Structure formats: structure tokens, C-alpha cells
Coordinates of C-alpha atoms in Angstrom, one line a residue:
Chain A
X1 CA 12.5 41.1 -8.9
X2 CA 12.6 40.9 -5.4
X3 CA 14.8 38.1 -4.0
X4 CA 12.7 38.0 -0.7
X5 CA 9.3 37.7 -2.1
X6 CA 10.2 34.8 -3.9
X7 CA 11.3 33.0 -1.5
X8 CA 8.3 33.8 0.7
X9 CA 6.0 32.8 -1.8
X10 CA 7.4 29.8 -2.8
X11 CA 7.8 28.9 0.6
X12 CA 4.1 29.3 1.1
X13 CA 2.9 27.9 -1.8
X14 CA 5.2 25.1 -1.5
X15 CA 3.8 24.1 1.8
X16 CA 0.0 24.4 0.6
X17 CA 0.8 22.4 -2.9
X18 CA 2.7 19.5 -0.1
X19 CA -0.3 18.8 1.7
X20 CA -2.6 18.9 -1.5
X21 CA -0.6 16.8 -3.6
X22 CA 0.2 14.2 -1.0
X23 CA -3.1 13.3 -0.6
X24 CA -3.5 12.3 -4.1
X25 CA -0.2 10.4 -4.2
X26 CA -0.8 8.3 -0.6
X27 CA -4.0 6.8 -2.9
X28 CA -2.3 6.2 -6.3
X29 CA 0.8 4.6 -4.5
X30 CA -1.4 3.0 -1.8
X31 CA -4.5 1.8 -4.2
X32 CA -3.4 2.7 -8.0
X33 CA -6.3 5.1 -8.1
X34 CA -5.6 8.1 -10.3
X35 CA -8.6 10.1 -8.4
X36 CA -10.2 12.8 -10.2
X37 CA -12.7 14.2 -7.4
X38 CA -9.4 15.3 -5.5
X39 CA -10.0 18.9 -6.1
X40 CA -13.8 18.6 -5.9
X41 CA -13.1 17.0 -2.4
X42 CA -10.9 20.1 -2.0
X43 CA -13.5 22.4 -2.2
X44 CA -15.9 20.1 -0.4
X45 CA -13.8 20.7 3.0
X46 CA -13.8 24.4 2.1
X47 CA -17.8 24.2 2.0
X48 CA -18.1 22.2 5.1
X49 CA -15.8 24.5 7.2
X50 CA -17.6 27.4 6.0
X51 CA -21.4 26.0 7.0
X52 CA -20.4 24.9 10.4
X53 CA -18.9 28.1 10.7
X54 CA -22.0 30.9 8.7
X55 CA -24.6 27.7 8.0
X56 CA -25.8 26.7 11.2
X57 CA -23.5 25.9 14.1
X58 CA -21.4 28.8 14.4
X59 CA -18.6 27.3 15.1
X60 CA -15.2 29.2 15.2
X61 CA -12.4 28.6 13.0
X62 CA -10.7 26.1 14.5
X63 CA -13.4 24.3 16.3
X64 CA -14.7 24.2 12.3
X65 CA -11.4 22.8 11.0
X66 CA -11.2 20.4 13.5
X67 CA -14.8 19.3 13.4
X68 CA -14.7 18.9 9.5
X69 CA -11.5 16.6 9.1
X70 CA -13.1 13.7 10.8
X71 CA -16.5 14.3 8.0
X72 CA -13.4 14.3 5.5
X73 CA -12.5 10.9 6.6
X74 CA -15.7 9.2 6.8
X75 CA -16.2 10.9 3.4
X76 CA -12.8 8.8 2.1
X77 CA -14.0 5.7 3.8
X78 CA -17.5 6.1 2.4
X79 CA -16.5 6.3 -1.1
X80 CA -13.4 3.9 -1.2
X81 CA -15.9 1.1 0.0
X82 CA -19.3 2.0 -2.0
X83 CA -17.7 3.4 -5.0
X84 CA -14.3 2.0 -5.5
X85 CA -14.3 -1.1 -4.2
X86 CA -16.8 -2.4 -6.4
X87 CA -14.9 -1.3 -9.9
X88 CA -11.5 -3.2 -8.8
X89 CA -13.1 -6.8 -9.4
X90 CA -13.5 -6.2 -13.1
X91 CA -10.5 -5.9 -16.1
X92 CA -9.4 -2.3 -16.2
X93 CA -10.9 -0.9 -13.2
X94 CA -8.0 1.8 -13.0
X95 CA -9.5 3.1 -16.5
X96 CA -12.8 3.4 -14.9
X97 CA -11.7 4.4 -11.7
X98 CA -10.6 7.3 -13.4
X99 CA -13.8 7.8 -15.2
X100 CA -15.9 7.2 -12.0
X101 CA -13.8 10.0 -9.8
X102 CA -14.2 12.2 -13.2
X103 CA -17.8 11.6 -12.5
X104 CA -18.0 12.4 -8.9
X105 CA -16.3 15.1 -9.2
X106 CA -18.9 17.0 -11.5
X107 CA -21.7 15.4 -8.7
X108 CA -19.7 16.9 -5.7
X109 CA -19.6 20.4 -7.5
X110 CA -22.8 20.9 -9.2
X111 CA -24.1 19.3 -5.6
X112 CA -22.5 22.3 -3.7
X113 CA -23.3 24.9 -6.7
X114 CA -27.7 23.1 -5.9
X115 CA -26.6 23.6 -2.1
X116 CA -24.9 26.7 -1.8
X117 CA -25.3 28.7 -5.2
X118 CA -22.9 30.0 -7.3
X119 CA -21.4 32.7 -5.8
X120 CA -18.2 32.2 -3.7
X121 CA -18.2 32.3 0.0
X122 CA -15.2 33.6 2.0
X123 CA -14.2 32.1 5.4
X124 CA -12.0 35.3 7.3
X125 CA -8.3 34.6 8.3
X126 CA -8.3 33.8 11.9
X127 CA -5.2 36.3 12.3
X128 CA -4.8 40.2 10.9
X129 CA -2.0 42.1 10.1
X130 CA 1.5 41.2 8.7
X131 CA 4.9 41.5 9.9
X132 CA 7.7 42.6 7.6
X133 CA 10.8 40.8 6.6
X134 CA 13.6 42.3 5.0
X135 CA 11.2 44.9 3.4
X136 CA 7.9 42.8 2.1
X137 CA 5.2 43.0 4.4
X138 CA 4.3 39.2 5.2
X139 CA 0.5 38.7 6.2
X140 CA 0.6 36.8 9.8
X141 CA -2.0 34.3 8.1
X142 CA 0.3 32.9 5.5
X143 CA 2.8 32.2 8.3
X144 CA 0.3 30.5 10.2
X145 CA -0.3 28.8 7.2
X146 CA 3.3 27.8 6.6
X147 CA 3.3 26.2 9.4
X148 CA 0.0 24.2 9.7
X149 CA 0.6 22.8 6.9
X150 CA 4.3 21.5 7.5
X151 CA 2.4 20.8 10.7
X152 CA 0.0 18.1 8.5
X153 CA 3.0 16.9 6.3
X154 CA 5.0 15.6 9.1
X155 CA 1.8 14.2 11.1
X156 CA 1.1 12.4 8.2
X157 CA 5.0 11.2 7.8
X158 CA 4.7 10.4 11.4
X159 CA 1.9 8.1 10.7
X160 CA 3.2 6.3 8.2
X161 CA 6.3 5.6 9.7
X162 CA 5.5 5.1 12.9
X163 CA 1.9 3.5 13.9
X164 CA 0.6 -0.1 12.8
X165 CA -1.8 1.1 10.7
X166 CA 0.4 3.6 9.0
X167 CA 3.1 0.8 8.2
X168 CA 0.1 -1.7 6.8
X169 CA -0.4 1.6 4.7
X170 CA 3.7 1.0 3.6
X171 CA 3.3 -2.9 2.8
X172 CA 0.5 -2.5 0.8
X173 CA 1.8 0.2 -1.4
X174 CA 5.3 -1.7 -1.5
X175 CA 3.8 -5.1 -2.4
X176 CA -0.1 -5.8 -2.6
X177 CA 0.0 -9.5 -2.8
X178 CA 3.3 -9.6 0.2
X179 CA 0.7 -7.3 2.8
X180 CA -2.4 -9.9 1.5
X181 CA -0.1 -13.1 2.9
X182 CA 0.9 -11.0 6.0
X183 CA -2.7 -11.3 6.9
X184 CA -3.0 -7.2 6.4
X185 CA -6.6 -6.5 5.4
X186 CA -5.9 -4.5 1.8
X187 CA -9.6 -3.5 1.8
X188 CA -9.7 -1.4 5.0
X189 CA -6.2 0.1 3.9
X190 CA -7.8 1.2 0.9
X191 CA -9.8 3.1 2.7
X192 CA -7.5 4.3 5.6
X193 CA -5.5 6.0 2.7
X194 CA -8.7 7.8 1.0
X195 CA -10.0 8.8 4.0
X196 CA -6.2 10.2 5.0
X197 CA -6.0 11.6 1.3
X198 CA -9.6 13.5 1.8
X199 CA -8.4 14.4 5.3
X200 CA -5.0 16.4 3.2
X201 CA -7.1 17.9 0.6
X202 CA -9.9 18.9 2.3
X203 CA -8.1 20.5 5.2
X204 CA -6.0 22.3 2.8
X205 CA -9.4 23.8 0.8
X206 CA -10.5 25.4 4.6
X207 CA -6.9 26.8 5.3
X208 CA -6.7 28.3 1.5
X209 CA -10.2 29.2 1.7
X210 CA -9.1 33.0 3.2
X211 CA -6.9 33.9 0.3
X212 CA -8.5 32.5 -2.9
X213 CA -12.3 32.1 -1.5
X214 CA -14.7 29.1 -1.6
X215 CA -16.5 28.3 -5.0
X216 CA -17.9 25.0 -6.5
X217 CA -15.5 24.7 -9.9
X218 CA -12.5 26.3 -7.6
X219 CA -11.2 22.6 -6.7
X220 CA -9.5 22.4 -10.7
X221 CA -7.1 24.8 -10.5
X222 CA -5.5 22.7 -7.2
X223 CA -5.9 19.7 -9.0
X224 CA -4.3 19.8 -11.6
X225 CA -1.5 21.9 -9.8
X226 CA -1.3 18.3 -7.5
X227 CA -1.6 16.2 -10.6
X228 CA 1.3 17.6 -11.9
X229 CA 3.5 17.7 -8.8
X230 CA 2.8 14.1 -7.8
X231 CA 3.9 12.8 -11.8
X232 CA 6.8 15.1 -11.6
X233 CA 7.7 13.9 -8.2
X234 CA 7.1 10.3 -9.3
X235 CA 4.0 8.8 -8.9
X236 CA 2.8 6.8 -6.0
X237 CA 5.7 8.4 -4.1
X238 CA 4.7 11.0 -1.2
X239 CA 8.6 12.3 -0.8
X240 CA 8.5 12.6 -4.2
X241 CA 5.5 15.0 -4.0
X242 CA 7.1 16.2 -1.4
X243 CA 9.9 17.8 -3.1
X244 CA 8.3 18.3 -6.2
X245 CA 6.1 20.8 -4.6
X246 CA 8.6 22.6 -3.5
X247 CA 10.7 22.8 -7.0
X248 CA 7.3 23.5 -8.7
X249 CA 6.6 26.3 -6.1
X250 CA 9.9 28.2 -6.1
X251 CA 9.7 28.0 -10.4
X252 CA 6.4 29.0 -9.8
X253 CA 7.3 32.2 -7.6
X254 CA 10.4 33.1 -9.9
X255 CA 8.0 32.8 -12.7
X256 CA 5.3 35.3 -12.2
X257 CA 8.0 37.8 -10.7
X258 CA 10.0 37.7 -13.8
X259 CA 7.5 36.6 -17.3
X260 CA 4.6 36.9 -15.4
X261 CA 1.7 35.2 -14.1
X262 CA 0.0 33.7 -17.1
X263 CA 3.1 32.2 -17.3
X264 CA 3.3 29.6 -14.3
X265 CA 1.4 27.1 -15.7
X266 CA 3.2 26.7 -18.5
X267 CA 6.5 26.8 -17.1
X268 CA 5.2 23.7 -15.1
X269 CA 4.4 21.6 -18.1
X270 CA 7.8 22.6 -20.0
X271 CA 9.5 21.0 -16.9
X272 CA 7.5 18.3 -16.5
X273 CA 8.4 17.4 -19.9
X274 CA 11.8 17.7 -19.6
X275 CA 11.8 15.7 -16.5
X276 CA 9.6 12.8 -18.5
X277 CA 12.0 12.6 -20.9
X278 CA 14.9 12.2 -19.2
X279 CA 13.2 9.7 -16.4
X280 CA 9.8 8.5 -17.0
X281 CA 8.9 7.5 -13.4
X282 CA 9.4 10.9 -12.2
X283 CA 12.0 12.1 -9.5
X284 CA 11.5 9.5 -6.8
X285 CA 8.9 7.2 -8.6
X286 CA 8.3 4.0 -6.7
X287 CA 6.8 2.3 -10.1
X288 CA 8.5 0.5 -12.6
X289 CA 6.2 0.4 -15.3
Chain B
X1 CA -4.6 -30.7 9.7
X2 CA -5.5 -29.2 5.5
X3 CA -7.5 -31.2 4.2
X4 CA -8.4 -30.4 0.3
X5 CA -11.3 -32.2 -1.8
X6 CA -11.5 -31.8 -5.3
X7 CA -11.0 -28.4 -6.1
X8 CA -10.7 -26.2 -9.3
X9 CA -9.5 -23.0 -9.7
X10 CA -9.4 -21.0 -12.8
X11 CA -6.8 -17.6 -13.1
X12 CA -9.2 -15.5 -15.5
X13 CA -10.8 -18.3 -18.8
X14 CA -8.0 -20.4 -18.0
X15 CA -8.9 -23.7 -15.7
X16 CA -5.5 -24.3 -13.7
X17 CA -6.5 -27.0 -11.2
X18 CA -8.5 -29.5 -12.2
X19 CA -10.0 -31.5 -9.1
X20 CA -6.9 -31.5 -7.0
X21 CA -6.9 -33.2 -3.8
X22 CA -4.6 -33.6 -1.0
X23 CA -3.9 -33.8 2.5
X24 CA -1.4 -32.5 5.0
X25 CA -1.8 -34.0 8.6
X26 CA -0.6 -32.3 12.2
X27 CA 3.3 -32.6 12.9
X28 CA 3.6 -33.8 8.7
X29 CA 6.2 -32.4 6.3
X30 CA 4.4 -32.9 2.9
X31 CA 6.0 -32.0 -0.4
X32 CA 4.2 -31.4 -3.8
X33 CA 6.0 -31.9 -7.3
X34 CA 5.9 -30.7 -10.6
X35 CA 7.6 -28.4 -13.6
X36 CA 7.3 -24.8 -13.7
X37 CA 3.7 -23.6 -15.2
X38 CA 2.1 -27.0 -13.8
X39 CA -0.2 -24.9 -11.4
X40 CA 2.0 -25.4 -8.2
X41 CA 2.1 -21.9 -7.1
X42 CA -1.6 -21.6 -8.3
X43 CA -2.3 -24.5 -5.9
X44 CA -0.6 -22.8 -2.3
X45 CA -2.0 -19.2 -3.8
X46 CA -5.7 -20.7 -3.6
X47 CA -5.1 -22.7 -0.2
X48 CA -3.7 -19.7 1.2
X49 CA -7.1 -17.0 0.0
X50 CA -4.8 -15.5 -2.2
X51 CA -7.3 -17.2 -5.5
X52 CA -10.6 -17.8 -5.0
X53 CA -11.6 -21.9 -5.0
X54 CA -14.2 -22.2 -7.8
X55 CA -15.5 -25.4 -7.0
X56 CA -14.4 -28.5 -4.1
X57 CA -13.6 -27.8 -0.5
X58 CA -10.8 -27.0 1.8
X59 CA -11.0 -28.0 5.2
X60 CA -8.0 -26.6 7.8
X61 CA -8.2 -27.5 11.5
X62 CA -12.1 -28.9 10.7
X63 CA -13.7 -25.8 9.2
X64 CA -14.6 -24.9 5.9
X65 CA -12.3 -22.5 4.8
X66 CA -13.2 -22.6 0.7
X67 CA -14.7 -19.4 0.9
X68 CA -12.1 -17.6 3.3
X69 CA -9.6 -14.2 2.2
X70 CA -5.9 -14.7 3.4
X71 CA -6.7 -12.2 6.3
X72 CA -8.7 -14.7 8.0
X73 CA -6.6 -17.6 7.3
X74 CA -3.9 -16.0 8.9
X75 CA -5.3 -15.5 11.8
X76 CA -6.0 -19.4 11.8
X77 CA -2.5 -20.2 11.4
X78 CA -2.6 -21.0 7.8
X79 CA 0.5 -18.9 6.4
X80 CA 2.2 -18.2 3.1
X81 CA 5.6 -17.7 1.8
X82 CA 5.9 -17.1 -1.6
X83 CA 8.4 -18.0 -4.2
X84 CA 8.9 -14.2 -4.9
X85 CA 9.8 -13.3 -1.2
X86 CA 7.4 -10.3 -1.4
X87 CA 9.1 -8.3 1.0
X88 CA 8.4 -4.8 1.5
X89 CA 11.6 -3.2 -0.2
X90 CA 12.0 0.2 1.2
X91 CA 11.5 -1.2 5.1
X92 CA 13.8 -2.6 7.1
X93 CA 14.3 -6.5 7.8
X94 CA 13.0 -5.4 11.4
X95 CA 9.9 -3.8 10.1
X96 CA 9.6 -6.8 7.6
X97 CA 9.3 -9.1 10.5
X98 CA 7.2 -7.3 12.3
X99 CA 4.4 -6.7 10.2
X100 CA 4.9 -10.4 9.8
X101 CA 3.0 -10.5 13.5
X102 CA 0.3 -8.0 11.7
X103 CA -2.3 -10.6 12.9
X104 CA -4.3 -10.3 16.4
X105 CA -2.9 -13.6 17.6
X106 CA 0.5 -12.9 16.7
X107 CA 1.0 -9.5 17.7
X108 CA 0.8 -9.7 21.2
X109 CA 3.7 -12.5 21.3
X110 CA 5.8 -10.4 18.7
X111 CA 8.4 -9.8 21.0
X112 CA 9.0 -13.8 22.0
X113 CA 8.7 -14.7 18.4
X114 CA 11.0 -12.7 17.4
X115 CA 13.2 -13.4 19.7
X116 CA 13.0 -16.9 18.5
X117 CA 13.3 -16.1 14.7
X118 CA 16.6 -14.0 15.4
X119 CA 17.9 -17.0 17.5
X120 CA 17.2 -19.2 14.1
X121 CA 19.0 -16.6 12.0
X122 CA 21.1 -14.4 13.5
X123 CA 22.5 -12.7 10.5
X124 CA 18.9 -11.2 10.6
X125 CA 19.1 -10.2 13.9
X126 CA 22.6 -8.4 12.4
X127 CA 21.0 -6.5 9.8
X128 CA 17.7 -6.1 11.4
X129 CA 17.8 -1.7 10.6
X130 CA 19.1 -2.6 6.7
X131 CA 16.0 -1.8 4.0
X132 CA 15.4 -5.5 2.5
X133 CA 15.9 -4.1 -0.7
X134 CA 19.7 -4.0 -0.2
X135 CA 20.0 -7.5 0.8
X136 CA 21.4 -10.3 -0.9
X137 CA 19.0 -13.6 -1.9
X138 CA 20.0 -16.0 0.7
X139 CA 19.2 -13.2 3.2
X140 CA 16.3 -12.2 1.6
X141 CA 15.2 -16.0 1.5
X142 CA 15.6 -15.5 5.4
X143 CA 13.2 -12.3 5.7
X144 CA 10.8 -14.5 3.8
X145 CA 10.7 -17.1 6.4
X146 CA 11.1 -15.2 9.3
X147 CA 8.5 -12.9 8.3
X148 CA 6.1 -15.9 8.0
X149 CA 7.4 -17.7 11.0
X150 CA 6.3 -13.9 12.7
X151 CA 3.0 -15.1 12.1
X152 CA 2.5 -17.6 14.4
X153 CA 2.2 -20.5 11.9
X154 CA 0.0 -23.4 12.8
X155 CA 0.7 -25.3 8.8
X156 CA 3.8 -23.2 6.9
X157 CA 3.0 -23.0 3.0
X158 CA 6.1 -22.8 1.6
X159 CA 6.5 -22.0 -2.2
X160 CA 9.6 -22.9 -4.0
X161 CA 12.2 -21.9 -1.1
X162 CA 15.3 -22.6 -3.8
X163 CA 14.4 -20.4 -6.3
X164 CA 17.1 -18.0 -7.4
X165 CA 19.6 -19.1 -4.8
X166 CA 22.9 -20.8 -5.2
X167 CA 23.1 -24.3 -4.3
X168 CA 24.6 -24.5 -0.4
X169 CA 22.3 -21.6 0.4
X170 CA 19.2 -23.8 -1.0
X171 CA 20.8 -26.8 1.0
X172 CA 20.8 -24.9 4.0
X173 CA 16.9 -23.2 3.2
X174 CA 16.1 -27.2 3.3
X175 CA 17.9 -27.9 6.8
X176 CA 16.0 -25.2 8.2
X177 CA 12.8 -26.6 7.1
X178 CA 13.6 -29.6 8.5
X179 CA 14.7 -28.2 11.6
X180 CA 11.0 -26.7 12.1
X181 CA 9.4 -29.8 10.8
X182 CA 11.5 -31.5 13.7
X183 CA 10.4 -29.3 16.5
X184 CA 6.9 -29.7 15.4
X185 CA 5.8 -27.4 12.8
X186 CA 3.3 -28.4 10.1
X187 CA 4.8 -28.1 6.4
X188 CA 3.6 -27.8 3.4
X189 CA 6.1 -27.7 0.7
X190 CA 6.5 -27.0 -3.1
X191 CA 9.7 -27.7 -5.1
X192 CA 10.3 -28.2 -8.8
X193 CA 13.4 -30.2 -8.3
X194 CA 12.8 -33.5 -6.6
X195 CA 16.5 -33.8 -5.8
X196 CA 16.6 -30.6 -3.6
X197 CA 14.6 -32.2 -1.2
X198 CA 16.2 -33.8 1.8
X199 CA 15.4 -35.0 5.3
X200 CA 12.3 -36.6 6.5
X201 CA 9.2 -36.3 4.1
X202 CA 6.1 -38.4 5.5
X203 CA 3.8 -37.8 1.8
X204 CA 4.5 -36.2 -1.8
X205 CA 2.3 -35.5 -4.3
X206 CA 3.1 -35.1 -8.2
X207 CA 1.4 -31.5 -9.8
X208 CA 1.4 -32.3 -13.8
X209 CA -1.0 -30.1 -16.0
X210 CA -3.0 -29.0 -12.9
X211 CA -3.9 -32.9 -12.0
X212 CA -2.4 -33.9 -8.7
X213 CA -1.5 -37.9 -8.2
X214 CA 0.3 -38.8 -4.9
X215 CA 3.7 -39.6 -5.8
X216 CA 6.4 -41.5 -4.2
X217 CA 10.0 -39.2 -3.9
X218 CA 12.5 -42.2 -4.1
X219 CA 10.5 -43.1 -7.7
X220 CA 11.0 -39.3 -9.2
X221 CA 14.5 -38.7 -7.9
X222 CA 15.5 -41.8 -10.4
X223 CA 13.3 -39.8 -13.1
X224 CA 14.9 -36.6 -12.5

């Protein structure tokens, strides 16, 4: 195995699961909602990158990047106040918040599969060639992607820890009831943090969309990648998911160089066990219970 | 200044407050009474939008405020500190305080305010870059007030202010109280133990099974 290509991959990969799985962990640890369309809504910002690009507009890559991450947003906002909100006055509503999302998800992809058909689409990488390091031939687009999505981590960290709004983001996911009495309105966090979440997930869906193309069911494999990076990182916890993805990345590149492919998933789970075991809440988890 | 007519409030089936009445005028230090599990904390929760009032009216500064979330009440001056602290752990005492001033009306006088809450406790002022969850209780107690005094109070709900401190810490908690009663502020305060309170209290009410009577303190130190 070939020291060097490891570490590229799991560099790269790293990177891309960061952005994904940080999404989903800003809303558990922000509004306790496990959410289940986070892959769809993955694929979603693939799909809307690629129609203002080839549907109609014509817009170039990264006039259609940055035009879709604001229709992300709104897409957050819309469903954290029509579709969430509503569930959290009953008993339960995490149960059916997971259930709902569940739902949406399906919705989302069989409305893109109605939209667009079956067949994938595939957005071009913005940037040819590679450069070689140390003997592997890097493509110039996975650097680019490297760093646009570090780029997106540390806006993100930026935001939190810096602005008003990302700080009223903090209190409420440190104590609910605390950000209430500060006069903090929970709601519209609630649907900062979607929003932000969609913003992650979709944005990641258009930058992966030149290496693993754009198809309606492809949001599941990301999913459950995230899903298991933010539990193993420690739920509710985006430093957690943070490092996680990087641990789950390099075990993932080590993996298919040495057993093979197949293999990667697996591997995952036999970790994620072990970690589980020895400390339930995960490697940084925030929650007690 | 609060103003509250017969209200009930239920946490899930079970009915906490049964028509509770009281009344907290301008420039007042009022005190309400009772055991733990008596519905005192339920009481300041609902005044303060954190419960929703099922039935009877709360008036604060004139207006109808029954119906109001916490957000809004806020913004009206009407502010909370809990019994629990409720501190954001992983952020510092400085960040604590601020998002104390989270409100329109506060924020733009953040700076003077807190100003004035580091002049009140300057340990805080000290300690302003630790993360609150490394503090001690009396300090922590001091976030919690500062953090609510950030808010530009108009009427201070203060829940239980001695609970889990040691007993010169919860003497000094009471001196501050009466210090910001003294310059002017508008208290409303909860206690379990009738002894702890100290200073100048113009009314007290007694909170037994969710029924409030308006008590009289020199009569329930003797019982206690």
C-alpha cells in the first residue's frame, strides 16, 4: 500500500465527510432533531446546481454554487417552520421528527427522480488535470476541493463563535430553557441552524457532484456515512464531527488500500462499536443522557 | 408594576396553580414563600413566558401580557433568573453576560451595563475569559445575576438565589439584592427558607399546594 495515497485520500475525504456531517450535527445539538432528509437534501443541492447550470440559466460553476446556497437556506428555514415546528408541541416529537424527515426524504427523491428522471446527471469539475506528489498523480479538482471545504468548516466555526446570531446558535444548544430567559427567540434559531445545516449538505452534494455524479437515491450513501461520524464524534457536538471525520476518513483510506473496498463500511461500524462501548456519548458528546 | 389575577397553570394533566394572585408594585421588593414542590418555580416560570397561563391574567407595566413568550417579555423588562443558573457551560462568563444584552433594548447599552455589572462584582470582571463551566457556585450565582441584570431589567424575577450555596455566600446573594432593591430596582423574589431573607421586604406571599395567601414574614420566621 502506498503511504501517499492514503493520506491524500483521507485527507480529501475527510474534508468532504466535515462539511456533510456538520450539518446534521449543528441541528441535533442545536434542535434535538435526528434529521433523515439530510442526504436527500444532499442531493437536492446537487440537482439545483446542475439545473441552473444545463436546466435553464446557464450559469457557470460558481455563479451556480453561489446562487444555490442561499435556495438551500430558504429550503432549511421553510421546512424547520412548516414541518418541524409544528411536531415539537406534542409528547415525543423527536420520535416523529425522525419519522417525518424519513418521510421527506423519500418526497425529496422520488420528486427529483418525477423532475429529472432516473438517470444521473454529471456537473464537470471546474479545473483539469492533476499535479503529482511524491509519485500519485493528484487531480487539481480534489485539491480545490480540499480546500473549499476546510474553506466552509471554518466559515461556519467562525460564525458560531463570532457573530450574534451564531452565539444565540451556542446558548440554545448549551441550554434551551437559559437562551428562552435571555430573551433569544429559540424558534428562529431553529431555523438559522437548518437552514445553515441545508446550506453544509447541499453545498457539499454540488462540490461532490464531479466525482460521484448526481442521482436521486445517491444522498444515502452520504448519510449514513454523516450519521455515523456525528454518533462516533458525539452527538450534538460539531468538533466532535469534526474529528471524527477525519479518524473515520483515514481508517477509511487505510481500509480499501489494504482489505479492500467492500470493506470500509464495515470497518466503520466495528469502531463505532468499540467506541460505544467504551463511552456512550461518543468522543466529544455534549449530551448526558 | 406585575400585576397577576387569578391564574392557573397546569405542567402537562397536572393543575400546579390554582388561581394565584399577586402583586408586585414599582420600586417594591416582594418575596413569595413556600416548600419545595409547592409550585414556586412553576409560578416565576409562567410570569416570565417560560409556561403558558391556562386561565386568569397577568398585567406588567398595564398590558396584557397572559399570552406573551419570554422573548417579548424580555424586551419589556420583565427578566428571569432561575434557580438552576442556566448558564451556557462551554462559554465564557464574558459571553454569558453578553448574550444576557441579547435583547434590542439592551444591546445597544451593553457596554455601560456591563460596566456596571463588573463594578458590582468584580471577581466577574476577573474571570470574565473563564468557560462558566469551571466556576465555582457562588460565582456561578454571580453569572446568573449579572447575566440577568445584562438585560436591562425593569422587575428582576429571582428564583431561589440560595440554592446550593454555602451560607455567607447566600448572605451576601441577599445583600446584593438588597443593594439593587435600594437603588431602585423592582424585585420579585422566591425563597424556601423564610429565615434567609433579610433587609427591607415591603409584601410576602405564602405558596402552599399551588394556593397563594399573602403572608406576613415576622409570623413564618417564628414557624420556621
Amino acid at each position: 500500500m502506498n503511504i501517499v495515497e492514503i493520506l491524500i485520500s483521507g485527507t480529501t475525504q475527510g474534508a468532504v465527510y466535515c462539511v456533510i456531517a456538520m450539518g446534521l450535527s449543528l441541528v441535533y445539538g442545536t434542535s434535538r432533531i435526528l434529521n433523515f432528509a439530510h442526504g436527500a437534501l444532499y442531493t437536492l443541492g446537487g440537482y439545483i446546481a446542475w439545473y441552473l447550470m444545463y436546466g435553464g440559466p446557464g450559469l457557470s460553476f460558481g455563479l451556480a454554487f453561489l446562487a444555490t446556497l442561499p435556495i438551500l437556506f430558504g429550503v432549511g428555514v421553510v421546512l424547520e417552520a412548516g414541518l418541524i415546528r409544528p411536531l415539537r408541541r406534542h409528547p415525543n416529537w423527536q420520535i416523529n421528527a425522525i419519522m417525518v424527515t424519513l418521510g421527506l426524504a423519500f418526497v425529496i427523491e422520488n420528486g427529483l427522480q418525477l423532475l429529472f428522471g432516473p438517470k444521473t446527471k454529471t456537473i464537470p469539475a471546474f479545473i483539469e488535470g492533476g499535479i503529482s506528489i511524491a509519485g500519485t498523480t493528484v487531480s487539481l479538482y480534489k485539491i480545490a476541493l480540499v480546500f473549499m471545504s476546510i474553506l466552509l468548516v471554518v466559515l461556519l466555526e467562525l460564525f458560531l463563535a463570532r457573530t450574534r446570531a451564531g452565539k444565540s446558535i451556542q446558548a440554545v444548544s448549551q441550554d434551551l430553557q437559559g437562551a428562552a430567559q435571555v430573551g433569544i427567540n429559540v424558534n428562529r434559531v431553529f431555523g438559522l441552524a437548518l437552514g445553515l445545516s441545508v446550506v453544509l449538505t447541499g453545498a457539499a452534494g454540488i462540490l461532490l457532484a464531479p466525482i460521484f455524479q448526481i442521482s436521486p437515491i445517491g444522498g444515502w450513501s452520504p448519510f449514513l456515512k454523516a450519521f455515523v461520524i456525528v454518533v462516533f464524534g458525539g452527538l450534538g457536538s460539531t468538533r466532535g464531527a469534526m474529528l471524527a471525520a477525519f479518524i473515520l476518513a483515514f481508517l477509511e483510506a487505510v481500509v480499501v488500500a489494504t482489505v479492500g473496498p467492500g470493506w470500509s463500511m464495515p470497518a466503520w461500524l466495528i469502531v463505532l462499536m468499540v467506541v460505544l462501548m467504551i463511552r456512550p456519548k461518543g468522543l466529544l458528546g455534549v449530551w448526558e443522557n | 408594576m406585575l400585576e397577576v389575577d387569578r391564574i392557573n397553570v397546569s405542567y402537562g394533566d397536572f393543575h400546579v396553580l390554582h388561581e394565584v394572585s399577586l402583586r408586585v408594585g414599582k420600586g417594591e421588593m416582594v418575596a413569595v414563600l413556600g416548600a419545595n414542590g409547592h409550585g414556586k418555580s412553576t409560578l416565576l416560570k409562567a410570569l416570565c413566558g417560560l409556561l403558558p397561563i391556562q386561565t386568569g391574567v397577568a398585567r406588567f407595566e398595564g398590558d396584557d401580557i397572559t399570552k406573551l413568550a419570554s422573548k417579548d417579555l424580555v424586551r419589556r423588562g420583565l427578566v428571569y433568573v432561575a434557580e438552576d443558573r442556566r448558564l451556557f457551560r462551554d462559554m465564557s462568563v464574558l459571553d454569558n453576560l453578553m448574550l444576557g444584552a441579547f435583547n434590542t433594548r439592551a444591546w445597544s447599552e451593553r457596554a455601560d451595563t456591563l460596566r456596571q455589572v463588573f463594578a458590582l462584582y468584580p471577581r466577574l470582571e476577573e474571570r470574565q475569559h473563564q468557560l462558566c463551566r469551571r466556576l465555582s457556585g457562588g460565582e456561578a450565582q454571580m453569572v446568573a445575576l449579572g447575566r440577568g441584570l445584562m438585560s436591562k431589567p425593569h422587575l428582576l424575577v429571582i428564583d431561589e438565589p440560595s440554592l446550593g450555596l454555602a451560607p455567607n455566600l447566600t448572605a451576601q446573594m441577599m445583600e446584593t439584592i438588597n443593594q439593587l432593591n435600594r437603588e431602585g430596582m423592582t424585585i420579585l423574589l422566591v425563597e424556601q427558607n423564610a429565615a434567609l431573607l433579610t433587609g427591607h421586604i415591603d409584601r410576602t406571599y405564602v405558596i402552599e399546594e399551588g394556593v397563594v395567601t399573602q403572608g406576613d414574614l415576622s409570623a413564618l420566621g417564628e414557624i420556621q
